[in-house]
XYZ file of C-alpha atoms in Angstrom:
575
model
C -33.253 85.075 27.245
C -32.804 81.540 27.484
C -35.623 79.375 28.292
C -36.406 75.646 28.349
C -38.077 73.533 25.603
C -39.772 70.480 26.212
C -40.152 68.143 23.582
C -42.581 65.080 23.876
C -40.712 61.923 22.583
C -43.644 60.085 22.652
C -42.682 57.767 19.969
C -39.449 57.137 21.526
C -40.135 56.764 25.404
C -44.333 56.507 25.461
C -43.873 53.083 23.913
C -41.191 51.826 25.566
C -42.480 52.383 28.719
C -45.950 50.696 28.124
C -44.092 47.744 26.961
C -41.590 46.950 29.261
C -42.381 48.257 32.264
C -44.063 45.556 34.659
C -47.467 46.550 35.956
C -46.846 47.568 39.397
C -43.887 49.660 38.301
C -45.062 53.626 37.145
C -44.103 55.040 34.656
C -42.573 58.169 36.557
C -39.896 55.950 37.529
C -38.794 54.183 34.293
C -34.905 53.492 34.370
C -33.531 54.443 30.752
C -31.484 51.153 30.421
C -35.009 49.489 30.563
C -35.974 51.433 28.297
C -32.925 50.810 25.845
C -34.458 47.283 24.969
C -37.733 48.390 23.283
C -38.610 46.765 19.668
C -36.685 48.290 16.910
C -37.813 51.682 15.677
C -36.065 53.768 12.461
C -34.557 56.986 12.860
C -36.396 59.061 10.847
C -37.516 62.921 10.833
C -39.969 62.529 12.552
C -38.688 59.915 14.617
C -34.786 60.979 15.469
C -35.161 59.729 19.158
C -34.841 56.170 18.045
C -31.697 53.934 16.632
C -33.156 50.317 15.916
C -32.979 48.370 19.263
C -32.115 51.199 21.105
C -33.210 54.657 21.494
C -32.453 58.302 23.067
C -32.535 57.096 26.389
C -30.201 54.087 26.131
C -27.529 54.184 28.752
C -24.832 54.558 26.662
C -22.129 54.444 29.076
C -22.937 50.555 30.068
C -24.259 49.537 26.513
C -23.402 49.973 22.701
C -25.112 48.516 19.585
C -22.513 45.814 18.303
C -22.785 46.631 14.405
C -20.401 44.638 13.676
C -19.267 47.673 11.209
C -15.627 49.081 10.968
C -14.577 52.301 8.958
C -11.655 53.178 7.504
C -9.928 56.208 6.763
C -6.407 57.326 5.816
C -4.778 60.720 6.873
C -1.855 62.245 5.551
C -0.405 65.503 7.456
C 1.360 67.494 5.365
C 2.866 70.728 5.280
C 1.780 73.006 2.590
C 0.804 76.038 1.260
C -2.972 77.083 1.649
C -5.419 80.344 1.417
C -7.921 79.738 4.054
C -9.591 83.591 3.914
C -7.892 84.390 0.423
C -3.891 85.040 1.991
C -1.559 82.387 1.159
C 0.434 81.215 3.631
C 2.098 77.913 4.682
C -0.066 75.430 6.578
C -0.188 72.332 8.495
C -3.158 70.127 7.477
C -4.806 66.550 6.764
C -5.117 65.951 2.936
C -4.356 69.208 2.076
C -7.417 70.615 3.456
C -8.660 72.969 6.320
C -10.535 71.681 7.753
C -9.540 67.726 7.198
C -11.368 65.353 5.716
C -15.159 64.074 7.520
C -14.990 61.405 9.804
C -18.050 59.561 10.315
C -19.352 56.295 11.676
C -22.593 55.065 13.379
C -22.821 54.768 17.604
C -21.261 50.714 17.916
C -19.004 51.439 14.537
C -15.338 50.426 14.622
C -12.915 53.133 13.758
C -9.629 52.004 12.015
C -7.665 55.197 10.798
C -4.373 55.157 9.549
C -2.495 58.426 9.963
C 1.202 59.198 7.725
C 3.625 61.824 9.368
C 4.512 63.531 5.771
C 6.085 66.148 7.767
C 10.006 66.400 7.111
C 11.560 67.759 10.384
C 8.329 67.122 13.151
C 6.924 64.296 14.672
C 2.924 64.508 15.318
C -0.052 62.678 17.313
C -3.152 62.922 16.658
C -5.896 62.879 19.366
C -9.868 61.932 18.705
C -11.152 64.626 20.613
C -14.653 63.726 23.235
C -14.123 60.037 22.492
C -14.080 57.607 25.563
C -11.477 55.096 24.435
C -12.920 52.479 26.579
C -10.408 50.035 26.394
C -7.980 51.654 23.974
C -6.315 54.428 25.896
C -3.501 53.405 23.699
C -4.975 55.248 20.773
C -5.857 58.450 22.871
C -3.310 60.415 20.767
C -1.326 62.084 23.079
C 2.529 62.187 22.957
C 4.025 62.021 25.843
C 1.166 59.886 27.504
C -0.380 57.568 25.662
C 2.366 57.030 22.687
C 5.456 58.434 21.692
C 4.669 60.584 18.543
C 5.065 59.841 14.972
C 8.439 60.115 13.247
C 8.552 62.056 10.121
C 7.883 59.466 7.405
C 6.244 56.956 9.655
C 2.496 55.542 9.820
C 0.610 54.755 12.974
C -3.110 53.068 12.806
C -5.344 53.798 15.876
C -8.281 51.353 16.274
C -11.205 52.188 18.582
C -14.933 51.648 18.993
C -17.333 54.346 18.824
C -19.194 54.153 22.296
C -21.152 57.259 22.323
C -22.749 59.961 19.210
C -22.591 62.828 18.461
C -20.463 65.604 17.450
C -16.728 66.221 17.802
C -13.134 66.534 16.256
C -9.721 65.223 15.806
C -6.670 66.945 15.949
C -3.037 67.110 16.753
C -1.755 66.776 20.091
C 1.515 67.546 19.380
C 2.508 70.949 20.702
C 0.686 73.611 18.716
C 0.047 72.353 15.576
C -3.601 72.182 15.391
C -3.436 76.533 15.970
C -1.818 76.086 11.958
C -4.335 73.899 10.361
C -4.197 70.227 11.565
C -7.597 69.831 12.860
C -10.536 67.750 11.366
C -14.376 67.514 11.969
C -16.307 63.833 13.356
C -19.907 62.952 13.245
C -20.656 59.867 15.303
C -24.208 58.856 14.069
C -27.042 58.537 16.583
C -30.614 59.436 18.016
C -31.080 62.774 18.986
C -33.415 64.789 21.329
C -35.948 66.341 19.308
C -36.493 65.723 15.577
C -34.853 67.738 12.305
C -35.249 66.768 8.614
C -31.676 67.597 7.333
C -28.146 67.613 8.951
C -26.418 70.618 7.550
C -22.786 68.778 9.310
C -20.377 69.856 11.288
C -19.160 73.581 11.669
C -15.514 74.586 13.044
C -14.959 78.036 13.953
C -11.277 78.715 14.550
C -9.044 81.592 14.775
C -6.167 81.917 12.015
C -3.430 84.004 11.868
C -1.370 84.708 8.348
C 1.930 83.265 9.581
C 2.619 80.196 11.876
C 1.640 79.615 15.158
C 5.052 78.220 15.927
C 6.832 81.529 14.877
C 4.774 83.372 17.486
C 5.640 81.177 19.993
C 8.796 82.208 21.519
C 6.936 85.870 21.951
C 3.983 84.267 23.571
C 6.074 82.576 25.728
C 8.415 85.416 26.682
C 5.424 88.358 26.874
C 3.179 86.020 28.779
C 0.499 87.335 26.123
C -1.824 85.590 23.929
C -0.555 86.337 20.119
C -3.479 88.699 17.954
C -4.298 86.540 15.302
C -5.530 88.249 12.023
C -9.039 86.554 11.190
C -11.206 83.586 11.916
C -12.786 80.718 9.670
C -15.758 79.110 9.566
C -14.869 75.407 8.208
C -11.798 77.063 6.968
C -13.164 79.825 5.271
C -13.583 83.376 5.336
C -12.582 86.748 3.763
C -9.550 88.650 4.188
C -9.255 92.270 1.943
C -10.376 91.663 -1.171
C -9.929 87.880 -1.318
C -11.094 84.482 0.361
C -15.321 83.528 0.597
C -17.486 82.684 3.098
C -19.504 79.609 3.946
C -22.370 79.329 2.492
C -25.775 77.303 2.583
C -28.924 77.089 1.738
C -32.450 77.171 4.029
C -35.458 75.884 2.451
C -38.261 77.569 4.389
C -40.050 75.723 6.805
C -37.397 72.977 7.118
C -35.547 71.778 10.353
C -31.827 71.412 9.804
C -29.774 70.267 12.570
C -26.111 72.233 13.110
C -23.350 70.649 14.669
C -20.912 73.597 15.607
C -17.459 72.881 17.303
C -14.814 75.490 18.633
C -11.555 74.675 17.005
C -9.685 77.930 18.187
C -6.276 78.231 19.615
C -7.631 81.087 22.193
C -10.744 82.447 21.096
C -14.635 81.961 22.611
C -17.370 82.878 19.991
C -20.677 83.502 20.043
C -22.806 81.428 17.616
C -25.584 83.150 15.995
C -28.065 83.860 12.329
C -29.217 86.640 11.918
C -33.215 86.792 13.031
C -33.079 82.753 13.638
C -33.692 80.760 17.136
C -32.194 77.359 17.893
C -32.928 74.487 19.799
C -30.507 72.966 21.471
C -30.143 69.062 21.705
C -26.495 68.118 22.785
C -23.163 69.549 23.895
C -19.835 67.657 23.390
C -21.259 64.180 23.029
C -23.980 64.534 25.509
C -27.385 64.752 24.481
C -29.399 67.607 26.552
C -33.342 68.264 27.273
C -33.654 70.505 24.479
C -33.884 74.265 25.076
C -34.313 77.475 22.882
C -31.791 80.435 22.686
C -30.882 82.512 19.748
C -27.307 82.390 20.463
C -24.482 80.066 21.773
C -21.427 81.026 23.568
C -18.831 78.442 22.819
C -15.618 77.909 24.234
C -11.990 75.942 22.776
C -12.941 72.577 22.158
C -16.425 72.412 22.855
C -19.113 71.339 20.950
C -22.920 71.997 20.367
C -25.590 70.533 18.424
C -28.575 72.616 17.086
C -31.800 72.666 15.374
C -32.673 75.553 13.470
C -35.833 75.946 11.624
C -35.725 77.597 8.635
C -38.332 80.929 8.269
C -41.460 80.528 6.388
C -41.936 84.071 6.568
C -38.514 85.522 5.926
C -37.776 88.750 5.339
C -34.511 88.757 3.613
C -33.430 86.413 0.883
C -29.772 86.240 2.861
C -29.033 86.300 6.299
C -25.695 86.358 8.533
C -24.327 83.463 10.328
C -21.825 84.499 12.318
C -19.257 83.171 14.658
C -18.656 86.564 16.830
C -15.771 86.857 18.595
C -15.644 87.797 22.248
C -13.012 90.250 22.038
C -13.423 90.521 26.084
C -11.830 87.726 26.146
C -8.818 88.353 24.238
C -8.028 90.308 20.816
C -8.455 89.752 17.185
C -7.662 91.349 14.435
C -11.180 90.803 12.332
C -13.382 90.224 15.624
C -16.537 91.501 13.896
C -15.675 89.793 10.167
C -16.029 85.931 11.185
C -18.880 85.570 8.839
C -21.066 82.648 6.763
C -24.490 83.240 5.130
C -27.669 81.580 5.108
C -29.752 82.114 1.968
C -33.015 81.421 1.221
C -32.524 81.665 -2.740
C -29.851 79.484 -3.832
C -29.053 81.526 -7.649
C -28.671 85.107 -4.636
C -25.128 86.181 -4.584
C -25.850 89.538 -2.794
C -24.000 90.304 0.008
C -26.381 89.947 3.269
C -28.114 93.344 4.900
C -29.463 91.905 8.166
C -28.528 92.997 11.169
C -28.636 90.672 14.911
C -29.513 92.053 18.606
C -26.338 93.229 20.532
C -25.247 90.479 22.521
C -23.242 90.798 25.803
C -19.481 89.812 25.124
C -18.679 87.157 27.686
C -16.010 83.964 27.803
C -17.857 81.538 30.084
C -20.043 78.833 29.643
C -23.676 78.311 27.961
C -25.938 79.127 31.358
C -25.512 76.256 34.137
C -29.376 75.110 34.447
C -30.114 74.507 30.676
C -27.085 72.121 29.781
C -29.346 69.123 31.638
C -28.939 66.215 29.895
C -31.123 63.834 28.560
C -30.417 60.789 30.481
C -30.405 61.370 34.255
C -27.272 60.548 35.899
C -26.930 60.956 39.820
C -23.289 61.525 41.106
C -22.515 59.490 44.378
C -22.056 61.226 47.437
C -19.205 58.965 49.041
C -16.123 60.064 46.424
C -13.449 61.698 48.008
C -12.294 65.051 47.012
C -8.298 66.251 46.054
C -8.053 69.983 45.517
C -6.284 71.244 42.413
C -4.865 74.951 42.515
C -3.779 77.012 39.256
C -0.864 78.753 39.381
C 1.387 80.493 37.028
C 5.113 81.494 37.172
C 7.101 83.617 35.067
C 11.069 83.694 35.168
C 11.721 84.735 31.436
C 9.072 82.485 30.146
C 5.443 82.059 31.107
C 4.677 78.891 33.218
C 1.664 77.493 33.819
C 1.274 75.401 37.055
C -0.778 72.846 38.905
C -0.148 72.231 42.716
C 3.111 74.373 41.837
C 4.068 71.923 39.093
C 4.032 72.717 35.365
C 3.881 69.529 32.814
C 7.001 68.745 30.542
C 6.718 65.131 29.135
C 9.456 62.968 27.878
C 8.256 62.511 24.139
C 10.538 58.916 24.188
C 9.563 57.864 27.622
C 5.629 58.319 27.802
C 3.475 57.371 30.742
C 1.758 54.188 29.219
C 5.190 52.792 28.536
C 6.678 53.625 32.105
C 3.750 51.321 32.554
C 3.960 48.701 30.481
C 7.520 48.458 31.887
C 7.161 48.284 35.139
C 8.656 51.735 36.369
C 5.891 52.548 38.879
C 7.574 56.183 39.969
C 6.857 59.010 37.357
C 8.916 62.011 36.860
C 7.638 65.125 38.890
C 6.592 67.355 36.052
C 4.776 64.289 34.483
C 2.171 65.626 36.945
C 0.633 62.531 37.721
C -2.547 61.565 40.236
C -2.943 58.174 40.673
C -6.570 56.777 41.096
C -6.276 52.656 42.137
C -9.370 51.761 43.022
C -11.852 50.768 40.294
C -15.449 51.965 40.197
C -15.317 54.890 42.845
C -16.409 58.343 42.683
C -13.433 61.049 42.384
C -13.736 64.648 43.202
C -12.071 67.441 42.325
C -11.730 71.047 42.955
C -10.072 73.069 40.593
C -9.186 76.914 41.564
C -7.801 79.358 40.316
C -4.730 81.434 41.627
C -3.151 82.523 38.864
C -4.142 86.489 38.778
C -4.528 86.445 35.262
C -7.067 87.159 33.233
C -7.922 84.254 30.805
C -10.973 81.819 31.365
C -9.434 78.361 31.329
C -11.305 75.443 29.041
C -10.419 72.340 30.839
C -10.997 69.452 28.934
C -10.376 65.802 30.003
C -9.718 62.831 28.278
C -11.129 59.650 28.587
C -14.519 61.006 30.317
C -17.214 62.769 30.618
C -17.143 65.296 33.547
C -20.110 65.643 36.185
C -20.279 69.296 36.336
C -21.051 69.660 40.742
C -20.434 73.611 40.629
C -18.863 76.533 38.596
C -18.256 79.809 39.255
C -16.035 82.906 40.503
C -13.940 83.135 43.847
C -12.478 80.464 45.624
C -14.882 77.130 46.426
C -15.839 77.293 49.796
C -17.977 74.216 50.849
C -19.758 76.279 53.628
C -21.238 78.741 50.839
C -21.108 76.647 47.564
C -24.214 74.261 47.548
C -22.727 70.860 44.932
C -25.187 69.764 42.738
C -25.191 66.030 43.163
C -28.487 65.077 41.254
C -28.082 65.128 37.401
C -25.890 68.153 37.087
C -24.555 68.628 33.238
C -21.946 66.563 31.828
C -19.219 67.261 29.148
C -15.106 66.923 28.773
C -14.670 70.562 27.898
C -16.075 73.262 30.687
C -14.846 76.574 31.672
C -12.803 77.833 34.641
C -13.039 81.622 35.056
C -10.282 83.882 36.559
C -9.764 83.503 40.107
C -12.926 81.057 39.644
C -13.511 77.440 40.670
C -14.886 74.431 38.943
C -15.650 71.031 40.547
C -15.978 68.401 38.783
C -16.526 64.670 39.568
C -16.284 61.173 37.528
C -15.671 57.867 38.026
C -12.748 55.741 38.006
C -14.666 53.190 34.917
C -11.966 53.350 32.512
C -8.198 52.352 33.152
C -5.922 54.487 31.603
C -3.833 57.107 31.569
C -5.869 60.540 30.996
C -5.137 63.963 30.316
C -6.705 67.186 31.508
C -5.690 70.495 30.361
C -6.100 73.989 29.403
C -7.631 74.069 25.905
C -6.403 77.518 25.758
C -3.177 75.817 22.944
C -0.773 78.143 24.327
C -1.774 77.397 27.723
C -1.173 73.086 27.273
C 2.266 73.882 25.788
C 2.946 76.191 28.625
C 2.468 73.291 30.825
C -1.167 73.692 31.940
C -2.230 70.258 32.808
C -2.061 67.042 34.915
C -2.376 63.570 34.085
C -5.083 60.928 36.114
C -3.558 57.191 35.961
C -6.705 55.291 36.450
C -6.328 51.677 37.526
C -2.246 51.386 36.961
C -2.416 47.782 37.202
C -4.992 47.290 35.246
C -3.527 49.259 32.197
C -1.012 46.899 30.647
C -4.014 44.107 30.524
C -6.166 46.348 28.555
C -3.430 46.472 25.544
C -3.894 43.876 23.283
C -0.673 42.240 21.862
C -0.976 43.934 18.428
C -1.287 46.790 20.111
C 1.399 46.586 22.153
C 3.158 46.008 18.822
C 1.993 49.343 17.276
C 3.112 51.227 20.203
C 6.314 49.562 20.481
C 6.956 50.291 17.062
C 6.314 53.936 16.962
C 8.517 54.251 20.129
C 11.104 52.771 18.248
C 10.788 54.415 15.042
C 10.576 58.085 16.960
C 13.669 57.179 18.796
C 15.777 56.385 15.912
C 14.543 59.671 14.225
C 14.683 61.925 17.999
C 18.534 60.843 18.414
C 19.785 60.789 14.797
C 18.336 62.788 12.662
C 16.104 65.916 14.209
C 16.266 69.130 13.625
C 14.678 70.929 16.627
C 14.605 70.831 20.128
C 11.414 70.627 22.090
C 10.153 73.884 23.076
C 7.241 73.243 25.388
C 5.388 70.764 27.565
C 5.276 68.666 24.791
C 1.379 68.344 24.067
């Protein structure tokens, strides 16, 4: 049973309020971007609500600390051979690791990463998954849309400004290559709703499958099934037989560690759990919630959540499961009940855990609607207008997924920022493309689903967070389906269930071109998605000249290798 858990953040929004409100103003009806300006305070562990001049309940869509800080990292993809859970196999990755190398940087960093295509016959993309891009939809990631991809050989650098914390991931957006390895963890530094002493990092939990994802895909395709994957990893490890290893870590009783836990899997939901632990939760994706307790959390593809766990003082186990269990209602796997890490209490233990965890109910949805309430209360406005957006599917040989009766395929030369920057102001069809003009107004949408099928749908949009209005099964009816217009939660990744609805609202604050999709892998490549151009005329101005430069230049480059020299065709939508 899930129930709410208030923490006091005295420290954090007692003081502020006492010294900046005026004195005929209560306190009951503070605005947090007053409260963002309050004297500096560290973030410490007993303080983790503040970050110097700003705090927890800084508006952080309207203001970011200027740190005047800029990262750099440098990512190779490669293609080679790998044993996540002990069976070798070939493997996409970054660095020649699964998971990639850590990217981190504090809220108001700069992010410059350069990424080399080391592949020999495929071009990649890689998207920062959760991240805003205010201002750089350039560097978004996705082929198709926001660049043409990378030629083999060739190095792109995407620049972009960390405007919000927390936890997330990068990836490749090209086709299905993240399903094979090419996926990477990011931890955006940043106060936090209740306090921890250690952060344990970021956890993906992924399913894997001992050959690649793009040899299955001409079967998933032609079946209109979801491929049974062997196993699944927990930050790309796990056993398989007799060989791989688990995670592992270490509790120290007494002490609060903080989890950040990401699902990285092509199709797979899990439930997150430790054996005879509780957790509090503080954020999902990168939006910090009033905390509440649970001792599980049901994750779906491409969502995040971060928790507090506090290690037992009175434990009666030296080792203890973690485990990422798969929700086999959802679809099959061939290890569902073997996706296992441990917790131990005594670091020299190498016994093999004995505990045991309550029976859970084996579900694909969401965490439950009324505890995801974040932190810092957002109303939607009630004067958006609404478009209606109806899931489909078709199936003439190949499965099809469809929007409004149209499936995505994207020109990987010819993609939608370029059309753009070139004037061409009429988009293909099948570029499925909804254009929003006017700046600054609310947007609705319904999203249903007609499809008949079975699978729950994680839709995830780029380039903002979602205002969650209402969720559930059946077609949305306004005459029976009360929206929730007052602080509802907010996220890019939420589910759709079969023959469900979601709607969802946001606001047109960020010119761009923007993606939302089916986080289901197979389900993008099978065309499940649509594309929001915010602002068209605005777009071109918001690409600096080196920029434009960049993305010129990788058009270019991908031509010469697309018409001379490749080796395959495209196969699928093409993200």
């Amino acid at each position: 049973m899930k129930n709410f858990f208030f923490v006091s953040l005295v420290s954090c929004i007692g003081l502020a309020t006492a010294l900046l409100l005026p004195k005929n103003v209560s306190s009951s009806t503070t605005s947090p971007s007053l409260q963002a300006r309050r004297p500096s305070c560290a973030n410490t562990a007993t303080s983790r609500c503040c970050w110097g001049n700003y705090s927890i309940d800084t508006n952080f869509y309207e203001e970011t600390p200027n740190t005047g800080v800029t990262r750099e990292y440098w990512l190779n993809v490669q293609n080679t051979t790998l044993a996540p859970d002990g069976v070798e196999r070939l493997t996409l990755n970054f660095n020649g690791s699964i998971p990639g190398p850590l990217i981190t940087a504090d809220w108001g960093d700069n992010l410059i990463i350069h990424v080399t295509n080391n592949l020999e016959h495929n071009g990649t993309s890689i998207h920062w998954h959760g991240m805003r891009q205010l201002g750089s939809n350039e560097y978004d990631g996705v082929p198709g849309v926001t660049q043409c991809p990378i030629a083999p050989g060739d190095t792109m650098t995407y620049k972009f400004r960390v405007t919000e914390y927390g936890s997330t991931w990068y990836h490749s957006h090209h086709s299905i290559q993240y399903g094979d390895g090419l996926y990477g963890p990011i931890i955006l530094n940043g106060p936090a709703t209740a306090d921890y002493d250690e952060d344990l990092g970021l956890l993906t939990l992924s399913d894997w499958g001992h050959e690649s994802v793009s040899a299955l895909w001409d079967t998933v395709q032609a079946t209109a099934l979801p491929a049974t994957l062997e196993n699944g990893l927990i930050n790309g490890k796990n056993t398989y037989g007799n060989g791989g290893s688990r995670y592992e870590t270490v509790f120290k009783a007494g002490t609060k560690y903080r989890i950040r836990i990401v699902n990285t899997a092509m199709e797979g939901h899990f439930r997150f759990a430790i054996d005879n632990h509780t957790f509090t939760v503080i954020a999902n994706d990168l939006v910090p919630l009033v905390p509440y307790e649970t001792d599980n959390v049901i994750i779906s593809m491409g969502q995040r959540y971060d928790l507090i766990v506090e290690a037992k003082t009175n434990q009666t186990a030296d080792n203890y499961w973690l485990r990422a269990i798969w929700q086999s209602t959802c679809n099959a796997n061939g290890n569902p009940d073997g996706i296992l890490g441990i917790v131990r209490y005594n670091a020299a233990s190498t016994a093999v855990p004995t505990t045991t965890g309550p029976s859970y109910p084996d579900a694909c949805g969401d965490e439950p609607y009324v505890s995801l309430v974040p932190h810092l209360p957002l109303d939607v406005g009630r004067n958006g207008t609404t478009s209606t957006l109806e899931l489909g599917a078709t199936f003439a040989g190949i499965l099809k997924w469809t929007i409004n009766n149209s499936s995505l395929y994207l020109n990987w030369s010819d993609p939608t920022n370029l059309r753009i920057a070139n004037g061409q102001a009429v988009f293909p069809t099948d570029y499925n493309v909804y254009p929003l003009p006017t700046p600054n107004a609310w947007v609705y949408w319904v999203i249903n689903d007609h499809s008949r099928g079975f699978p729950y749908h994680p839709m995830h949009l780029h380039g903002h967070d979602t205002f969650i209005l209402a969720q559930g099964n059946g077609t949305y009816s306004p005459s029976t389906v009360k929206l929730n217009f007052h602080n509802p939660p907010r996220r890019d990744t939420m589910t759709l269930a079969p023959g469900g609805y979601l709607v969802i609202a946001f606001k047109t604050d960020n010119p761009g071109s923007w993606l939302m999709h089916c986080h289901v892998a197979w389900h993008a490549s099978e065309g499940l998605a649509v594309q929001f151009v915010e602002r068209e005329k605005e777009i071109p101005r918001t690409i600096k000249a080196g920029d434009l430069e960049v993305f010129e230049n990788t058009c270019e480059r991908w031509d010469e290798y697309w018409n001379g020299r490749k080796v395959y065709v495209q196969g699928d939508s093409g993200i």
